[in-house]
Amino acid sequence: MATIQTGLLVVELALEPWGAAQAGLLEQLPAEEQSRILRYRRDADRYRSLAAALLPRLLISHQRAQPLAQIHIERGPTGKPFYPADPQLHFNLSHSGQFVALALGTSPVGVDVEQVRPTRDWDAIAKRFFTVEEQQWLARFDNAERRHRFVALWSRKESLLKATGEGIAGGLSSFCAIAEDHAEIEIDHRGQRWFLRSYPALTGYGLALCSGAPGLPQPLQAQVRAAQFLDDINPAIATLVAMPRVAADAKAP
């Protein structure tokens, strides 16, 4: 199957109380996914998890004309999701605050969205998790700018570890991900090339994409309401499906 080389969709949720609209969406998912989502106690956590469960299934459903309840997604040892029926389809998910992000492509991908939280001790966290070079780079900026640079850096690093499937256990300090502005950068991590890019699209958030293939795109964005979730999101899904494709067995440059 031909698939999108690299795509990024960022969805802004109206974080409404859990109600009939969300319950109706939940019923369209496989039973095991419903059980996982209902384990969340807070409405916002449950709704973010629901949206993240829906996005890749909606994409696959558009491609295969398959009901959502029949699309079973599994998770690797570190929690990275994958679709066993099509191992050539790589995707990744992230959510924070009111945003949910979906990355996909023919090469492994990772995405991370992080809400900026002003109460955190950024310097102490940097000393614990970042390389010395990154700590020195962050120290160049004043407090407000350092906070935003920290979150952008963290999201780049986490997106790479999600792309590799290592997760945070892979070590945030095992590589340097400094990037000026929002340029795409290339990193060699454990003998493999990775391409990283941060995005300024979300005020108050860090957003980063990582892929094994270069040429990372601008994100598609959509705003959705629970009662009109499918109507609101389907145009963005259709745009993703219509993006330029490469053969599933083609190798990334």
mmCIF file of C-alpha atoms in Angstrom:
data_model
loop_
_atom_site.group_PDB
_atom_site.id
_atom_site.type_symbol
_atom_site.label_atom_id
_atom_site.label_comp_id
_atom_site.label_asym_id
_atom_site.label_seq_id
_atom_site.Cartn_x
_atom_site.Cartn_y
_atom_site.Cartn_z
ATOM 1 C CA MET A 1 0.000 0.000 0.000
ATOM 2 C CA ALA A 2 1.289 3.498 -0.834
ATOM 3 C CA THR A 3 1.503 5.684 2.247
ATOM 4 C CA ILE A 4 2.228 9.286 3.139
ATOM 5 C CA GLN A 5 5.972 9.922 3.472
ATOM 6 C CA THR A 6 5.612 12.193 6.517
ATOM 7 C CA GLY A 7 2.552 14.009 7.833
ATOM 8 C CA LEU A 8 1.656 15.881 11.017
ATOM 9 C CA LEU A 9 -1.848 16.708 12.235
ATOM 10 C CA VAL A 10 -2.480 18.811 15.343
ATOM 11 C CA VAL A 11 -5.996 18.858 16.733
ATOM 12 C CA GLU A 12 -7.278 21.434 19.206
ATOM 13 C CA LEU A 13 -9.991 20.047 21.453
ATOM 14 C CA ALA A 14 -12.739 21.953 23.178
ATOM 15 C CA LEU A 15 -12.254 20.297 26.578
ATOM 16 C CA GLU A 16 -15.907 19.827 27.416
ATOM 17 C CA PRO A 17 -17.271 17.688 30.265
ATOM 18 C CA TRP A 18 -17.677 14.036 29.347
ATOM 19 C CA GLY A 19 -21.161 13.465 27.976
ATOM 20 C CA ALA A 20 -23.262 11.719 25.348
ATOM 21 C CA ALA A 21 -21.139 12.966 22.428
ATOM 22 C CA GLN A 22 -17.923 11.492 23.813
ATOM 23 C CA ALA A 23 -19.719 8.304 24.873
ATOM 24 C CA GLY A 24 -21.030 7.878 21.334
ATOM 25 C CA LEU A 25 -17.528 8.230 19.899
ATOM 26 C CA LEU A 26 -16.180 5.778 22.453
ATOM 27 C CA GLU A 27 -18.674 3.132 21.341
ATOM 28 C CA GLN A 28 -17.112 3.131 17.868
ATOM 29 C CA LEU A 29 -13.787 1.837 19.221
ATOM 30 C CA PRO A 30 -12.769 -1.774 19.966
ATOM 31 C CA ALA A 31 -13.836 -2.975 23.410
ATOM 32 C CA GLU A 32 -10.289 -3.137 24.799
ATOM 33 C CA GLU A 33 -9.681 0.466 23.773
ATOM 34 C CA GLN A 34 -12.913 1.561 25.431
ATOM 35 C CA SER A 35 -11.842 -0.096 28.686
ATOM 36 C CA ARG A 36 -8.438 1.587 28.598
ATOM 37 C CA ILE A 37 -9.940 5.045 28.050
ATOM 38 C CA LEU A 38 -12.568 4.661 30.772
ATOM 39 C CA ARG A 39 -9.834 3.993 33.335
ATOM 40 C CA TYR A 40 -9.052 7.717 33.272
ATOM 41 C CA ARG A 41 -10.975 9.508 36.008
ATOM 42 C CA ARG A 42 -10.665 13.098 34.815
ATOM 43 C CA ASP A 43 -12.882 14.120 31.906
ATOM 44 C CA ALA A 44 -10.061 15.973 30.143
ATOM 45 C CA ASP A 45 -7.685 12.990 30.329
ATOM 46 C CA ARG A 46 -10.407 10.663 29.086
ATOM 47 C CA TYR A 47 -11.301 12.943 26.171
ATOM 48 C CA ARG A 48 -7.650 13.456 25.112
ATOM 49 C CA SER A 49 -7.121 9.700 25.181
ATOM 50 C CA LEU A 50 -10.315 9.167 23.180
ATOM 51 C CA ALA A 51 -9.224 11.655 20.512
ATOM 52 C CA ALA A 52 -5.770 10.051 20.306
ATOM 53 C CA ALA A 53 -7.367 6.629 19.864
ATOM 54 C CA LEU A 54 -9.652 7.914 17.101
ATOM 55 C CA LEU A 55 -7.133 9.786 14.929
ATOM 56 C CA PRO A 56 -5.034 6.899 13.537
ATOM 57 C CA ARG A 57 -8.130 4.728 13.166
ATOM 58 C CA LEU A 58 -9.895 7.424 11.169
ATOM 59 C CA LEU A 59 -6.880 7.649 8.878
ATOM 60 C CA ILE A 60 -6.749 3.852 8.416
ATOM 61 C CA SER A 61 -10.520 3.735 7.923
ATOM 62 C CA HIS A 62 -10.256 6.310 5.132
ATOM 63 C CA GLN A 63 -7.548 4.262 3.450
ATOM 64 C CA ARG A 64 -9.130 0.834 3.884
ATOM 65 C CA ALA A 65 -12.877 1.545 4.220
ATOM 66 C CA GLN A 66 -12.816 -0.405 7.474
ATOM 67 C CA PRO A 67 -15.058 0.241 10.531
ATOM 68 C CA LEU A 68 -13.252 1.848 13.463
ATOM 69 C CA ALA A 69 -14.199 -0.993 15.815
ATOM 70 C CA GLN A 70 -12.348 -3.466 13.584
ATOM 71 C CA ILE A 71 -9.076 -1.527 13.585
ATOM 72 C CA HIS A 72 -6.913 -2.977 16.340
ATOM 73 C CA ILE A 73 -3.836 -1.003 17.336
ATOM 74 C CA GLU A 74 -1.203 -2.554 19.563
ATOM 75 C CA ARG A 75 1.636 -1.106 21.635
ATOM 76 C CA GLY A 76 5.282 -2.027 21.896
ATOM 77 C CA PRO A 77 7.205 -2.601 25.158
ATOM 78 C CA THR A 78 7.614 1.149 25.772
ATOM 79 C CA GLY A 79 4.049 1.993 24.732
ATOM 80 C CA LYS A 80 4.698 3.020 21.114
ATOM 81 C CA PRO A 81 1.542 2.274 19.072
ATOM 82 C CA PHE A 82 1.605 0.310 15.830
ATOM 83 C CA TYR A 83 -0.892 -1.190 13.406
ATOM 84 C CA PRO A 84 -0.015 -4.883 13.008
ATOM 85 C CA ALA A 85 -2.050 -5.269 9.808
ATOM 86 C CA ASP A 86 0.281 -2.814 8.024
ATOM 87 C CA PRO A 87 3.818 -2.751 9.485
ATOM 88 C CA GLN A 88 4.872 -0.211 6.818
ATOM 89 C CA LEU A 89 2.560 2.413 8.323
ATOM 90 C CA HIS A 90 4.455 4.245 11.047
ATOM 91 C CA PHE A 91 2.622 6.657 13.318
ATOM 92 C CA ASN A 92 2.924 8.250 16.710
ATOM 93 C CA LEU A 93 0.686 10.231 19.059
ATOM 94 C CA SER A 94 1.051 12.872 21.733
ATOM 95 C CA HIS A 95 -1.353 14.983 23.761
ATOM 96 C CA SER A 96 -1.052 17.761 26.306
ATOM 97 C CA GLY A 97 -3.479 20.419 27.473
ATOM 98 C CA GLN A 98 -6.038 20.967 24.736
ATOM 99 C CA PHE A 99 -3.963 19.512 21.871
ATOM 100 C CA VAL A 100 -3.582 16.049 20.365
ATOM 101 C CA ALA A 101 -0.955 15.400 17.660
ATOM 102 C CA LEU A 102 -0.699 12.577 15.126
ATOM 103 C CA ALA A 103 2.481 11.961 13.119
ATOM 104 C CA LEU A 104 2.698 9.374 10.375
ATOM 105 C CA GLY A 105 4.978 8.246 7.584
ATOM 106 C CA THR A 106 6.855 5.487 5.799
ATOM 107 C CA SER A 107 9.794 5.838 8.199
ATOM 108 C CA PRO A 108 9.544 5.620 11.998
ATOM 109 C CA VAL A 109 8.164 8.861 13.414
ATOM 110 C CA GLY A 110 7.793 10.456 16.818
ATOM 111 C CA VAL A 111 5.844 13.505 17.913
ATOM 112 C CA ASP A 112 5.683 15.373 21.186
ATOM 113 C CA VAL A 113 3.501 18.253 22.332
ATOM 114 C CA GLU A 114 4.280 19.791 25.728
ATOM 115 C CA GLN A 115 2.370 22.496 27.568
ATOM 116 C CA VAL A 116 4.550 25.230 29.075
ATOM 117 C CA ARG A 117 4.080 25.199 32.847
ATOM 118 C CA PRO A 118 5.608 28.313 34.466
ATOM 119 C CA THR A 119 5.867 26.831 37.970
ATOM 120 C CA ARG A 120 8.498 24.220 37.089
ATOM 121 C CA ASP A 121 12.181 24.537 38.040
ATOM 122 C CA TRP A 122 13.526 24.384 34.493
ATOM 123 C CA ASP A 123 17.194 24.735 35.486
ATOM 124 C CA ALA A 124 17.071 21.805 37.905
ATOM 125 C CA ILE A 125 15.312 19.621 35.336
ATOM 126 C CA ALA A 126 17.871 20.593 32.677
ATOM 127 C CA LYS A 127 20.766 19.616 34.962
ATOM 128 C CA ARG A 128 19.173 16.228 35.539
ATOM 129 C CA PHE A 129 18.149 15.335 31.982
ATOM 130 C CA PHE A 130 20.072 17.439 29.438
ATOM 131 C CA THR A 131 23.642 17.365 28.151
ATOM 132 C CA VAL A 132 26.164 19.896 29.466
ATOM 133 C CA GLU A 133 26.165 21.594 26.064
ATOM 134 C CA GLU A 134 22.384 21.979 26.195
ATOM 135 C CA GLN A 135 22.508 23.359 29.734
ATOM 136 C CA GLN A 136 25.076 25.963 28.669
ATOM 137 C CA TRP A 137 22.987 26.863 25.631
ATOM 138 C CA LEU A 138 19.850 27.395 27.748
ATOM 139 C CA ALA A 139 21.782 29.556 30.210
ATOM 140 C CA ARG A 140 22.271 32.173 27.456
ATOM 141 C CA PHE A 141 18.605 33.194 27.633
ATOM 142 C CA ASP A 142 16.598 35.179 30.160
ATOM 143 C CA ASN A 143 14.062 33.352 32.327
ATOM 144 C CA ALA A 144 11.036 33.757 30.048
ATOM 145 C CA GLU A 145 12.905 32.816 26.881
ATOM 146 C CA ARG A 146 14.697 29.962 28.666
ATOM 147 C CA ARG A 147 11.361 28.422 29.650
ATOM 148 C CA HIS A 148 10.160 28.331 26.024
ATOM 149 C CA ARG A 149 13.522 27.116 24.720
ATOM 150 C CA PHE A 150 13.521 24.393 27.371
ATOM 151 C CA VAL A 151 10.100 23.104 26.343
ATOM 152 C CA ALA A 152 11.036 23.185 22.637
ATOM 153 C CA LEU A 153 14.251 21.291 23.388
ATOM 154 C CA TRP A 154 12.484 18.747 25.577
ATOM 155 C CA SER A 155 9.851 18.101 22.901
ATOM 156 C CA ARG A 156 12.540 17.582 20.233
ATOM 157 C CA LYS A 157 14.376 15.101 22.438
ATOM 158 C CA GLU A 158 11.248 13.220 23.446
ATOM 159 C CA SER A 159 10.009 13.052 19.846
ATOM 160 C CA LEU A 160 13.265 11.313 18.863
ATOM 161 C CA LEU A 161 13.057 8.796 21.695
ATOM 162 C CA LYS A 162 9.456 8.102 20.735
ATOM 163 C CA ALA A 163 10.472 7.585 17.099
ATOM 164 C CA THR A 164 13.145 5.060 18.084
ATOM 165 C CA GLY A 165 10.709 3.285 20.397
ATOM 166 C CA GLU A 166 13.085 3.718 23.353
ATOM 167 C CA GLY A 167 10.911 6.194 25.220
ATOM 168 C CA ILE A 168 12.316 8.304 28.034
ATOM 169 C CA ALA A 169 14.223 5.250 29.259
ATOM 170 C CA GLY A 170 16.441 5.713 26.205
ATOM 171 C CA GLY A 171 18.041 8.678 27.935
ATOM 172 C CA LEU A 172 17.321 12.345 27.218
ATOM 173 C CA SER A 173 20.990 13.103 27.868
ATOM 174 C CA SER A 174 22.225 10.503 25.354
ATOM 175 C CA PHE A 175 22.225 13.053 22.493
ATOM 176 C CA CYS A 176 22.202 16.814 21.880
ATOM 177 C CA ALA A 177 19.215 18.395 20.116
ATOM 178 C CA ILE A 178 20.060 22.113 20.087
ATOM 179 C CA ALA A 179 18.347 23.941 17.236
ATOM 180 C CA GLU A 180 18.217 27.649 16.526
ATOM 181 C CA ASP A 181 14.825 28.982 15.553
ATOM 182 C CA HIS A 182 12.689 26.271 13.967
ATOM 183 C CA ALA A 183 15.032 24.821 11.382
ATOM 184 C CA GLU A 184 15.083 21.107 10.642
ATOM 185 C CA ILE A 185 18.179 19.468 12.123
ATOM 186 C CA GLU A 186 19.837 16.102 11.549
ATOM 187 C CA ILE A 187 21.095 13.956 14.440
ATOM 188 C CA ASP A 188 23.002 10.697 14.518
ATOM 189 C CA HIS A 189 21.636 8.601 17.366
ATOM 190 C CA ARG A 190 23.004 5.128 17.994
ATOM 191 C CA GLY A 191 24.264 4.908 14.421
ATOM 192 C CA GLN A 192 21.048 6.019 12.708
ATOM 193 C CA ARG A 193 20.129 9.347 11.101
ATOM 194 C CA TRP A 194 17.144 11.211 12.482
ATOM 195 C CA PHE A 195 15.566 14.491 11.404
ATOM 196 C CA LEU A 196 14.012 16.836 13.959
ATOM 197 C CA ARG A 197 11.955 19.987 13.739
ATOM 198 C CA SER A 198 10.244 22.240 16.259
ATOM 199 C CA TYR A 199 7.157 24.273 15.412
ATOM 200 C CA PRO A 200 5.982 27.635 16.818
ATOM 201 C CA ALA A 201 2.379 26.984 15.806
ATOM 202 C CA LEU A 202 0.941 26.480 19.319
ATOM 203 C CA THR A 203 1.164 29.400 21.743
ATOM 204 C CA GLY A 204 2.150 28.152 25.196
ATOM 205 C CA TYR A 205 3.237 24.728 23.944
ATOM 206 C CA GLY A 206 6.275 22.994 22.555
ATOM 207 C CA LEU A 207 5.663 20.883 19.445
ATOM 208 C CA ALA A 208 8.267 18.730 17.697
ATOM 209 C CA LEU A 209 8.374 16.065 15.015
ATOM 210 C CA CYS A 210 11.058 13.442 14.392
ATOM 211 C CA SER A 211 11.383 11.133 11.392
ATOM 212 C CA GLY A 212 13.886 8.837 9.769
ATOM 213 C CA ALA A 213 13.254 10.752 6.526
ATOM 214 C CA PRO A 214 14.108 14.439 5.860
ATOM 215 C CA GLY A 215 11.768 17.148 4.650
ATOM 216 C CA LEU A 216 9.524 17.473 7.683
ATOM 217 C CA PRO A 217 6.270 19.249 6.771
ATOM 218 C CA GLN A 218 4.296 22.053 8.296
ATOM 219 C CA PRO A 219 1.489 20.706 10.502
ATOM 220 C CA LEU A 220 -2.122 20.521 9.476
ATOM 221 C CA GLN A 221 -4.353 21.974 12.178
ATOM 222 C CA ALA A 222 -7.994 21.387 13.078
ATOM 223 C CA GLN A 223 -10.358 22.482 15.824
ATOM 224 C CA VAL A 224 -12.979 19.995 16.977
ATOM 225 C CA ARG A 225 -15.990 19.908 19.270
ATOM 226 C CA ALA A 226 -17.210 16.673 20.775
ATOM 227 C CA ALA A 227 -20.705 16.872 19.273
ATOM 228 C CA GLN A 228 -19.270 17.472 15.773
ATOM 229 C CA PHE A 229 -16.015 15.556 16.203
ATOM 230 C CA LEU A 230 -16.183 13.492 13.012
ATOM 231 C CA ASP A 231 -17.501 16.364 10.881
ATOM 232 C CA ASP A 232 -14.807 18.674 12.224
ATOM 233 C CA ILE A 233 -11.888 16.247 11.826
ATOM 234 C CA ASN A 234 -12.739 14.442 8.584
ATOM 235 C CA PRO A 235 -11.583 17.265 6.238
ATOM 236 C CA ALA A 236 -8.127 17.216 7.877
ATOM 237 C CA ILE A 237 -7.978 13.408 7.684
ATOM 238 C CA ALA A 238 -8.970 13.574 4.006
ATOM 239 C CA THR A 239 -6.189 16.110 3.394
ATOM 240 C CA LEU A 240 -3.663 13.776 5.018
ATOM 241 C CA VAL A 241 -4.885 10.841 2.937
ATOM 242 C CA ALA A 242 -4.547 12.942 -0.244
ATOM 243 C CA MET A 243 -0.964 14.013 0.478
ATOM 244 C CA PRO A 244 1.839 12.868 -1.881
ATOM 245 C CA ARG A 245 2.701 9.218 -1.370
ATOM 246 C CA VAL A 246 5.607 6.875 -1.803
ATOM 247 C CA ALA A 247 5.538 3.126 -2.208
ATOM 248 C CA ALA A 248 5.462 1.266 1.089
ATOM 249 C CA ASP A 249 8.657 -0.613 0.213
ATOM 250 C CA ALA A 250 10.547 2.499 -0.879
ATOM 251 C CA LYS A 251 13.498 3.421 1.291
ATOM 252 C CA ALA A 252 13.766 6.863 2.805
ATOM 253 C CA PRO A 253 16.778 8.870 1.592
#
